[in-house]
mmCIF file of C-alpha atoms in Angstrom:
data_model
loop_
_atom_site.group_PDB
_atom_site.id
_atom_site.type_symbol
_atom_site.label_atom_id
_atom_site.label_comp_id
_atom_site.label_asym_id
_atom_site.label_seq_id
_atom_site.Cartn_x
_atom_site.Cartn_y
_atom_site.Cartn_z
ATOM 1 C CA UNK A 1 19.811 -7.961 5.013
ATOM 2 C CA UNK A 2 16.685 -9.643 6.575
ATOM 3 C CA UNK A 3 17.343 -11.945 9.668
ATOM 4 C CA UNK A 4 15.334 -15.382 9.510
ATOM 5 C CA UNK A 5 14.927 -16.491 12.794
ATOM 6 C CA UNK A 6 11.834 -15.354 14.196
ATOM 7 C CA UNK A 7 11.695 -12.921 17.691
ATOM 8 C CA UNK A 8 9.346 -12.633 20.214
ATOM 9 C CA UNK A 9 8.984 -9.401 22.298
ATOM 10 C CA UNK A 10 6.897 -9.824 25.381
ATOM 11 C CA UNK A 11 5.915 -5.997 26.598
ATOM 12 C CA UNK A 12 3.314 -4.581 29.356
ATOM 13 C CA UNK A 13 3.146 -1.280 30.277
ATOM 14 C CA UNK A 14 6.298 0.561 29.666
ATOM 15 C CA UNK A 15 7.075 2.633 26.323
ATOM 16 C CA UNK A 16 10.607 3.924 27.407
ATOM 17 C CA UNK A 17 12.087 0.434 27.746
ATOM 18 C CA UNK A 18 10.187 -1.231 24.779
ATOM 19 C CA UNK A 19 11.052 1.418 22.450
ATOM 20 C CA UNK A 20 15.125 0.877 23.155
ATOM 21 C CA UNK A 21 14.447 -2.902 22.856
ATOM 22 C CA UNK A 22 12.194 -2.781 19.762
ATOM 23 C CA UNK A 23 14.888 -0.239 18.146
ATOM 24 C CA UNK A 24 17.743 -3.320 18.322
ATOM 25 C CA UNK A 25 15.199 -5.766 16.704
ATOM 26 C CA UNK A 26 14.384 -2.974 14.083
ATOM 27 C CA UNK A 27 17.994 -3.479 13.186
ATOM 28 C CA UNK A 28 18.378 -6.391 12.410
ATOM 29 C CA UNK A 29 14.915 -6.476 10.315
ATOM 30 C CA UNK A 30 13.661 -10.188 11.389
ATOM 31 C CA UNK A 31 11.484 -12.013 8.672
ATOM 32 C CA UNK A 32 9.007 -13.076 11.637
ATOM 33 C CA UNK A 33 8.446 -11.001 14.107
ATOM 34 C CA UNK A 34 5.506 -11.721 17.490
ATOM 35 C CA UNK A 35 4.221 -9.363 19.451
ATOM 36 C CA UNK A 36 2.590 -10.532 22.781
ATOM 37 C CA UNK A 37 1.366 -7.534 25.039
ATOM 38 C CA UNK A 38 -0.131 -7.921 28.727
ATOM 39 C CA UNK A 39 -3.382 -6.131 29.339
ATOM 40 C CA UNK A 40 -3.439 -3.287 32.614
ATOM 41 C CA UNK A 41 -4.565 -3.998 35.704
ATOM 42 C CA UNK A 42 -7.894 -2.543 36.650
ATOM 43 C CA UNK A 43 -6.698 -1.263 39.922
ATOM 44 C CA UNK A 44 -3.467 0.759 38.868
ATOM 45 C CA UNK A 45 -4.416 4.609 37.616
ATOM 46 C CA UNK A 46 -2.882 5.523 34.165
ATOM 47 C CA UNK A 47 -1.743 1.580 33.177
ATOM 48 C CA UNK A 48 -4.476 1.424 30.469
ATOM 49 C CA UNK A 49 -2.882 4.251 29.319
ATOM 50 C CA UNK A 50 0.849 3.042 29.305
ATOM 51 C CA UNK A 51 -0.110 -0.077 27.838
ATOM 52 C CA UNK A 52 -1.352 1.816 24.924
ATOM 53 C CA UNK A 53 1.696 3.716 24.581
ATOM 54 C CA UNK A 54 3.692 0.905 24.163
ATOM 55 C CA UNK A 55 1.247 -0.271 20.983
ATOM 56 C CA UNK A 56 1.698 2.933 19.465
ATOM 57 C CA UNK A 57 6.191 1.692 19.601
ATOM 58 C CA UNK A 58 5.211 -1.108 17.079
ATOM 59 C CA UNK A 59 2.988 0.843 14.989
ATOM 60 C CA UNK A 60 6.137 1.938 12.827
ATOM 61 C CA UNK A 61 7.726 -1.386 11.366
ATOM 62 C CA UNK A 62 8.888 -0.119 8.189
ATOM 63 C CA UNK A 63 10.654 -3.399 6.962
ATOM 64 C CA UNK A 64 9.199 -6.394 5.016
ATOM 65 C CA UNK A 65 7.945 -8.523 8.130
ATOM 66 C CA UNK A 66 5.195 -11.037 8.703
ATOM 67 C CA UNK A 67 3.882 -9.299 12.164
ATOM 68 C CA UNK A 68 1.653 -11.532 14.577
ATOM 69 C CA UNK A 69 0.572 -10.042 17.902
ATOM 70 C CA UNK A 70 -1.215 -11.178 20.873
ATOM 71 C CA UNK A 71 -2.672 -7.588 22.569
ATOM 72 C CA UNK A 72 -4.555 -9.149 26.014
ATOM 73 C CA UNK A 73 -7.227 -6.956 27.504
ATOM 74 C CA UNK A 74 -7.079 -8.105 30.915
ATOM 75 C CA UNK A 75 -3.851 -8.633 33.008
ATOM 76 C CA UNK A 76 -2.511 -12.088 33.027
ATOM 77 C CA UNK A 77 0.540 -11.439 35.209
ATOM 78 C CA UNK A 78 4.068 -12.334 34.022
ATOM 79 C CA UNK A 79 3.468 -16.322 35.485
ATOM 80 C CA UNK A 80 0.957 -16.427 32.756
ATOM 81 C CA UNK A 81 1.445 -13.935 30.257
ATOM 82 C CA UNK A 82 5.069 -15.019 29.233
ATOM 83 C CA UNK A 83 4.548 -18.610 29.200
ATOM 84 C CA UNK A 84 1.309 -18.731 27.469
ATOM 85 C CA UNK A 85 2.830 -15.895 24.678
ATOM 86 C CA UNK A 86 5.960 -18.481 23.972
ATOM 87 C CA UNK A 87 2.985 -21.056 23.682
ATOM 88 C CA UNK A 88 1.591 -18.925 20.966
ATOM 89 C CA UNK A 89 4.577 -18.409 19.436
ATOM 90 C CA UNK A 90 5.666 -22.207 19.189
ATOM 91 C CA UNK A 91 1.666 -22.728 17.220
ATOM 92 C CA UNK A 92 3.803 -21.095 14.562
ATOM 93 C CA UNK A 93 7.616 -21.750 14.479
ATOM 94 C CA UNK A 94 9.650 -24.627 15.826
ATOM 95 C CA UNK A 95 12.313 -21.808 16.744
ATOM 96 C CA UNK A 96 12.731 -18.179 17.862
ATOM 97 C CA UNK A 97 14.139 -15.614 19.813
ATOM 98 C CA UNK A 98 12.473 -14.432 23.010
ATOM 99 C CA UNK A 99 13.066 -10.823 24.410
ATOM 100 C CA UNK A 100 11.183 -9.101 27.110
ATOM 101 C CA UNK A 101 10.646 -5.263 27.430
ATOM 102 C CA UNK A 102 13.461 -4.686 30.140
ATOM 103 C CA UNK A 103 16.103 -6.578 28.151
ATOM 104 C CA UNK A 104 18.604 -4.730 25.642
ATOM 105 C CA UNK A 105 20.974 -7.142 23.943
ATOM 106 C CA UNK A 106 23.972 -6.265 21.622
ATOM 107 C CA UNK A 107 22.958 -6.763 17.917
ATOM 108 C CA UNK A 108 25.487 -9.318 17.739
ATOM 109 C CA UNK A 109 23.249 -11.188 20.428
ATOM 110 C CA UNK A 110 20.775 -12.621 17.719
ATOM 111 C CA UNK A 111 23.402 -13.667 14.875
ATOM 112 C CA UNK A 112 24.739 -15.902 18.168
ATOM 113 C CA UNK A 113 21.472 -17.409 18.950
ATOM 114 C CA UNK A 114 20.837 -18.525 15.368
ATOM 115 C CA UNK A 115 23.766 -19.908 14.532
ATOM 116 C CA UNK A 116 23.037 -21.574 18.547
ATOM 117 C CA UNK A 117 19.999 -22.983 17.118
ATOM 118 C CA UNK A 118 20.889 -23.884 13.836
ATOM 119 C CA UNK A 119 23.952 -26.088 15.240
ATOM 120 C CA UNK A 120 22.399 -27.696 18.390
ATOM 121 C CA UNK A 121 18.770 -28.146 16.998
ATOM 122 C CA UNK A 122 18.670 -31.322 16.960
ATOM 123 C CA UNK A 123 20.857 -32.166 20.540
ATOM 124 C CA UNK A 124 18.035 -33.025 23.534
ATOM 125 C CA UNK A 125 20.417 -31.914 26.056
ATOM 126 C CA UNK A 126 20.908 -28.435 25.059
ATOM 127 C CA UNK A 127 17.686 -26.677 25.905
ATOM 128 C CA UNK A 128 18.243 -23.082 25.783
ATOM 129 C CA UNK A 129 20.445 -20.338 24.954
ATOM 130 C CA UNK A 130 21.380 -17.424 26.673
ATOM 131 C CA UNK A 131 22.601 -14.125 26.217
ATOM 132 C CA UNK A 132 24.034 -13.091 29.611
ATOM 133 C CA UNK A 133 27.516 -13.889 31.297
ATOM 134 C CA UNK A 134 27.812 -12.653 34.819
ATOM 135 C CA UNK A 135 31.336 -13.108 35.094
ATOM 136 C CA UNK A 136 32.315 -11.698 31.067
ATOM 137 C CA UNK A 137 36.146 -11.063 32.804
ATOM 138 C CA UNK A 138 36.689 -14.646 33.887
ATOM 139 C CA UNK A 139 38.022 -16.744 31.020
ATOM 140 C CA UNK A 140 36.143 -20.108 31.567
ATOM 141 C CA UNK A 141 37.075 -21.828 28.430
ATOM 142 C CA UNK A 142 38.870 -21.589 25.085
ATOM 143 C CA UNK A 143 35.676 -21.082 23.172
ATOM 144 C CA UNK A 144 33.244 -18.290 22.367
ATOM 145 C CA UNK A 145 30.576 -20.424 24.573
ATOM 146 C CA UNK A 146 30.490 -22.965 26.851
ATOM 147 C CA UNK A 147 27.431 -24.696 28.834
ATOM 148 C CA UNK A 148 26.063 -24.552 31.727
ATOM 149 C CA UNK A 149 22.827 -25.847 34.056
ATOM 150 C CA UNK A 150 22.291 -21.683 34.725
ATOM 151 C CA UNK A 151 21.555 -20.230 31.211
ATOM 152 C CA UNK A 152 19.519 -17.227 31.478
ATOM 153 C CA UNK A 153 16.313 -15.954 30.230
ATOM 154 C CA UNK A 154 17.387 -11.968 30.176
ATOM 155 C CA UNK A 155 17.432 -12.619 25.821
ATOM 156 C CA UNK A 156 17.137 -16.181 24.958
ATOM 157 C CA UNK A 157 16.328 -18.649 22.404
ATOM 158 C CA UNK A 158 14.864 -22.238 22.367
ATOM 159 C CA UNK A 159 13.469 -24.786 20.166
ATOM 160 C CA UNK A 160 9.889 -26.036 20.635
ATOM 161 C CA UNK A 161 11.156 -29.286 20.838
ATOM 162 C CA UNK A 162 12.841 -28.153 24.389
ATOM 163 C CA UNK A 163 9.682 -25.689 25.127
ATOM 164 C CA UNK A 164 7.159 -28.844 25.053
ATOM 165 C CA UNK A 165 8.508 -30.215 28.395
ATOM 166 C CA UNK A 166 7.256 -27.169 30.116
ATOM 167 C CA UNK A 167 4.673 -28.055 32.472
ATOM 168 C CA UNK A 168 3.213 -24.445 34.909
ATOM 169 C CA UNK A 169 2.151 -27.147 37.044
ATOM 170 C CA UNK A 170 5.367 -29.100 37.585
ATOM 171 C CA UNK A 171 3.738 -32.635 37.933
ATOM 172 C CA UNK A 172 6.544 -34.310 37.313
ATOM 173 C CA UNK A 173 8.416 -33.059 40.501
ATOM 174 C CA UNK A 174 7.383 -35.060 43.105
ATOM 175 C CA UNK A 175 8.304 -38.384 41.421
ATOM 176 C CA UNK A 176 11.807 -36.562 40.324
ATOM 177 C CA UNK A 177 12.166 -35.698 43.905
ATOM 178 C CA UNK A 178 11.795 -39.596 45.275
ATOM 179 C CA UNK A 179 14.458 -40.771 43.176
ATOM 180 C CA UNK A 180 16.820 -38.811 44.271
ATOM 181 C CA UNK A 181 17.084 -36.145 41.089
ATOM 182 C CA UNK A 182 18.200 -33.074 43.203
ATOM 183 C CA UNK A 183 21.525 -34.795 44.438
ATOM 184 C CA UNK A 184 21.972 -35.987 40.717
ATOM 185 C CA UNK A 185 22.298 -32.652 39.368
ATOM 186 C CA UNK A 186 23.627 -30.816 41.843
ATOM 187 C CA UNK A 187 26.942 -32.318 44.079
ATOM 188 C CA UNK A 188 26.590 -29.534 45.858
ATOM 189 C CA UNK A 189 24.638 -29.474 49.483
ATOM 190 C CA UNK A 190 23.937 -26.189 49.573
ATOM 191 C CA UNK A 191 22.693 -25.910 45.703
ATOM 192 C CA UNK A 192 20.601 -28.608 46.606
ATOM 193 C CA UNK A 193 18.749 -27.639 49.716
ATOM 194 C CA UNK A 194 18.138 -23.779 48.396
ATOM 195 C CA UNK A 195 16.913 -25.180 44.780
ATOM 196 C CA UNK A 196 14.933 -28.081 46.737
ATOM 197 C CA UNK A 197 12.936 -24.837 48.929
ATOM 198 C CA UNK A 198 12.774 -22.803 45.863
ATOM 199 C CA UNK A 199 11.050 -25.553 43.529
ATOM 200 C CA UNK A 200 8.769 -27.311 46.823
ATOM 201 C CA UNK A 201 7.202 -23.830 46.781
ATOM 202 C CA UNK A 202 6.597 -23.595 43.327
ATOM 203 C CA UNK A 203 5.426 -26.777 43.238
ATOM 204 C CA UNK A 204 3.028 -25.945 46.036
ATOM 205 C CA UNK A 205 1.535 -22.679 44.464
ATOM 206 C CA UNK A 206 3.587 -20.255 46.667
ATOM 207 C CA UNK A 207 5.498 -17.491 44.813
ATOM 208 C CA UNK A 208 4.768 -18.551 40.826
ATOM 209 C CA UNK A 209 7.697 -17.774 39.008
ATOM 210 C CA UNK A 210 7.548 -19.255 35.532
ATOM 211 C CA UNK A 211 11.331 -18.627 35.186
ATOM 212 C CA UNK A 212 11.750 -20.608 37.989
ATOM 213 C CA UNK A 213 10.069 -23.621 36.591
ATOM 214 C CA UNK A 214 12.025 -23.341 33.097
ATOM 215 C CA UNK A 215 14.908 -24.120 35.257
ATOM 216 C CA UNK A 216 13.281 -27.108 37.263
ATOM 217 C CA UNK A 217 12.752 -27.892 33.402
ATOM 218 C CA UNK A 218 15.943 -27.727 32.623
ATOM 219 C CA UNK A 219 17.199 -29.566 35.759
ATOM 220 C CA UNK A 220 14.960 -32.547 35.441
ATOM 221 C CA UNK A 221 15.572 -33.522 31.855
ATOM 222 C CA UNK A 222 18.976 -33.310 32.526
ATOM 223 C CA UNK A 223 19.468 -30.218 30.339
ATOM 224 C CA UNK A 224 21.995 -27.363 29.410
ATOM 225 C CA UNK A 225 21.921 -23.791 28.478
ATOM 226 C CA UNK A 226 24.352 -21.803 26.094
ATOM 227 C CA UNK A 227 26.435 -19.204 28.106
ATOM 228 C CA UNK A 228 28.472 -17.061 25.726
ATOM 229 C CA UNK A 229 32.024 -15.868 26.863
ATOM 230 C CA UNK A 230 30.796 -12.283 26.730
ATOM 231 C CA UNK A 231 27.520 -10.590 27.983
ATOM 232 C CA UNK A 232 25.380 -9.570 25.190
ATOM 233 C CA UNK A 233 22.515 -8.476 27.273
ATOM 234 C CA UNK A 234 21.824 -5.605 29.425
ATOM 235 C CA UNK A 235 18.896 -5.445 31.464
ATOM 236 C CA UNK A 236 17.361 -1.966 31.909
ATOM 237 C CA UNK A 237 14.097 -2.983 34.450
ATOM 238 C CA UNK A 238 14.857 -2.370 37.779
ATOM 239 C CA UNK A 239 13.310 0.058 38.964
ATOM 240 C CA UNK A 240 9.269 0.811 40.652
ATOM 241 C CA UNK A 241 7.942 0.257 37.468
ATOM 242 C CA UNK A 242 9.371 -3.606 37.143
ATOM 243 C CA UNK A 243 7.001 -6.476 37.617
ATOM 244 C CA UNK A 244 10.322 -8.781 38.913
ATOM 245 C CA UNK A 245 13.295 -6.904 39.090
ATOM 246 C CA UNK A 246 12.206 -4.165 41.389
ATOM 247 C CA UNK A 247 15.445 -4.196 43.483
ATOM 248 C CA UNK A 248 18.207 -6.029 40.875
ATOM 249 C CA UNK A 249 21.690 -6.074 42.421
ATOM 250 C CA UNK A 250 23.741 -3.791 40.598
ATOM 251 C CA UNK A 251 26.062 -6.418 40.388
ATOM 252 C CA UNK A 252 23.785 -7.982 37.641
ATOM 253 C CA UNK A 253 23.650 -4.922 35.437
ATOM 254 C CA UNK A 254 26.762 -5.218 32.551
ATOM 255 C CA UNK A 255 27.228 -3.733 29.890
ATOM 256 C CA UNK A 256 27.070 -5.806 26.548
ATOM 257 C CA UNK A 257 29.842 -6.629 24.478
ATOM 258 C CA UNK A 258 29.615 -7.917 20.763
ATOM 259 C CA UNK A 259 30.845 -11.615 20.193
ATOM 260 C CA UNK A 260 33.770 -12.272 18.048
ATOM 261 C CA UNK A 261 33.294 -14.466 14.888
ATOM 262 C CA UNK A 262 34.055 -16.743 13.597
ATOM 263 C CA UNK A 263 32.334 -18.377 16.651
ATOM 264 C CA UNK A 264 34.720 -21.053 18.130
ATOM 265 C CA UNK A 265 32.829 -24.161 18.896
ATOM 266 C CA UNK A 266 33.683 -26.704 22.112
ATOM 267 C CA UNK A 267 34.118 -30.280 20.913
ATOM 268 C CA UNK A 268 31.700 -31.994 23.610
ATOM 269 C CA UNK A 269 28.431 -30.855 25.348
ATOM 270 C CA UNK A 270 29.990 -30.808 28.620
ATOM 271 C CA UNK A 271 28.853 -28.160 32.009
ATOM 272 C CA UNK A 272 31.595 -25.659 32.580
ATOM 273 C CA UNK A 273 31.134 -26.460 36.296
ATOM 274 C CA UNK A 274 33.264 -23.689 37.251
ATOM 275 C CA UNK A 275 30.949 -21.222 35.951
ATOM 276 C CA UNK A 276 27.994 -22.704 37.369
ATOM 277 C CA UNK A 277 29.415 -23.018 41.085
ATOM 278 C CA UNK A 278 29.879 -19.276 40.557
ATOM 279 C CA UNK A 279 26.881 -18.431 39.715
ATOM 280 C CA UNK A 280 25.148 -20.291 42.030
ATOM 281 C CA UNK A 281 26.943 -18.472 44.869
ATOM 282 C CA UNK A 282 26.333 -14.850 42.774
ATOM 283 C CA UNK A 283 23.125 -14.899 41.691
ATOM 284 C CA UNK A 284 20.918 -16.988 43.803
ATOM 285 C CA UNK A 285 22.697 -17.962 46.629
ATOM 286 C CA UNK A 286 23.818 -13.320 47.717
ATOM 287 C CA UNK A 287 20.097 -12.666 46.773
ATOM 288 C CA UNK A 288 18.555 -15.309 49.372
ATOM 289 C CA UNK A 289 18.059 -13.272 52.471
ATOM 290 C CA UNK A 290 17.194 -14.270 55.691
ATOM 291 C CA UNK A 291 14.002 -12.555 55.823
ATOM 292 C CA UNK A 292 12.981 -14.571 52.314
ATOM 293 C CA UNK A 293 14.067 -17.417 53.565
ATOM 294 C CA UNK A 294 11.853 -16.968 56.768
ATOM 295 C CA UNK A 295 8.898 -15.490 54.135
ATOM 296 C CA UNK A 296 8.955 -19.091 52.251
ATOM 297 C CA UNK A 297 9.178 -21.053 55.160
ATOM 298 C CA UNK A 298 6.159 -19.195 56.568
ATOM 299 C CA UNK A 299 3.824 -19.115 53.064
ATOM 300 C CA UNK A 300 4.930 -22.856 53.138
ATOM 301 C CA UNK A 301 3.485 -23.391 56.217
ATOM 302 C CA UNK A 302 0.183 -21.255 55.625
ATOM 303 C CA UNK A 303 -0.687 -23.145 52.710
ATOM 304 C CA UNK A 304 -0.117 -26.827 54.870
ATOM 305 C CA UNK A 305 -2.816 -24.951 57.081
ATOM 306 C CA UNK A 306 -5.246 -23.954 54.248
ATOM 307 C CA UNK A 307 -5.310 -27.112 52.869
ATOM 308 C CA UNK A 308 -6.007 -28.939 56.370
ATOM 309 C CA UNK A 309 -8.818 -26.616 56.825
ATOM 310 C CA UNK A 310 -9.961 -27.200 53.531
ATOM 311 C CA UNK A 311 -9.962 -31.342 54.132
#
């Protein structure tokens, strides 16, 4: 049976992992499918070669599918590349499914987003949904998903109505900032002062995650995510070859687990706080190091300097 919502892969330069990725979506035979491929980088031997490897892994789809792909020939970076391919994407649908190359969910994984998008398309607050549960052995609610302000993008799905408030450059920040929209969303001191360092840098230029700014996204509009109560997504990256997660805590690697149906739905949109305090402490909060801490502060401070000079 075809699958209607449409997916977005987002692959560079590695065949191995884009091959066990593509081979879930080739499953589940999606109507729509986008293809959005980073070019190599002129200075890395072999990458032009690896890049066209991982063409030659969607040169087989052997279902009925309307195929549209976005093949760069010069390296955009992930900042760029991923953003600007769910961009493309959106100039299409008003819906989809976003996988990148390193990110293996359970097949169950994309029968949960659409119904996800189907029933909350038209609720603002709900602006993504995930397909990763760190903690899939701690029972945080009755229901097969709950909600959180940390919804992941390891397998995802969003609406372009939620997409459109994207902005690389963050302009909105400062002003968010001055009235006090930190302490708003998050009680919590700590929370506040690591998320207030992470998103001043990215504000200022210094280390350009675009994941990172989904999340200031999320945070200013007041938004949620979709956690299910089981991990449906394994993520297979880490390693030399990553772009990200060179060095990903073990901790972070589960295996996936297919969700039960029928799906059991919670009665308000309301953060599972519970979850999100451990998270916070988990995943961002263990991963924070002292010597990244003193990095920021310093590429902070370098970038006050350039721009005196510079004045």
């Amino acid at each position: 049976m075809e699958f209607d919502t449409p997916i977005l892969i987002c692959a560079f330069n590695r065949p191995e992992t884009t091959k066990r990725v593509f081979e879930v979506v080739r499953d589940v035979k999606p109507k729509k499918l986008f293809i959005s491929l980073d070019g190599p980088r002129d200075d890395r031997v072999g990458e032009k070669e690896k890049c066209e490897e991982v063409k030659k892994v969607f040169a087989n789809i052997d279902w009925k599918c309307d195929v549209k792909t976005l093949y760069r020939e010069k390296n955009l970076g992930c900042a760029k590349a991923i953003p600007g391919a769910i961009d493309w994407m959106f100039s299409y649908v008003d819906e989809g499914i976003i996988l990148e190359d390193d990110c293996v969910p359970d097949k169950s994984f994309f029968y949960f987003c659409s119904s996800m998008l189907d029933k909350y398309r038209n609720s603002e607050r709900v602006m993504m949904v995930g397909g990763t549960n760190f903690f899939p052995n701690v029972k945080f609610s009755d229901y097969s998903y709950f909600f959180s302000r940390y919804s992941f993008i390891w397998g995802w799905a969003t609406w372009k109505r939620a997409w459109k408030k994207y902005d690389t450059k963050m302009k909105s920040y400062p002003d968010f900032k001055k009235k006090g929209g930190m302490k708003k969303i998050l009680p919590n001191i700590a929370e506040r002062i690591f998320w207030k360092t992470s998103f001043d840098n990215k504000y200022r230029g210094y280390h350009d995650n675009w994941d990172a700014k989904w999340l200031y996204t999320i945070f200013s509009n007041n938004g949620l995510g979709i956690v299910p109560e089981v991990n449906l997504i394994t993520n297979i990256g880490s390693g030399p070859d990553a772009s990200v997660t060179v060095n990903l805590d073990n901790r972070l690697i589960l295996p996936t687990k297919r969700i039960s149906y029928p799906l059991r739905h919670p009665d308000r949109i309301i953060e599972n706080n519970q979850y999100s305090r451990k998270t916070f402490r988990r995943v961002f909060l263990t991963t924070a190091s002292p010597r990244n801490i003193l990095s920021n502060y310093f590429g902070l401070v370098r970038i006050k300097i350039q721009k005196c000079l510079k004045s």
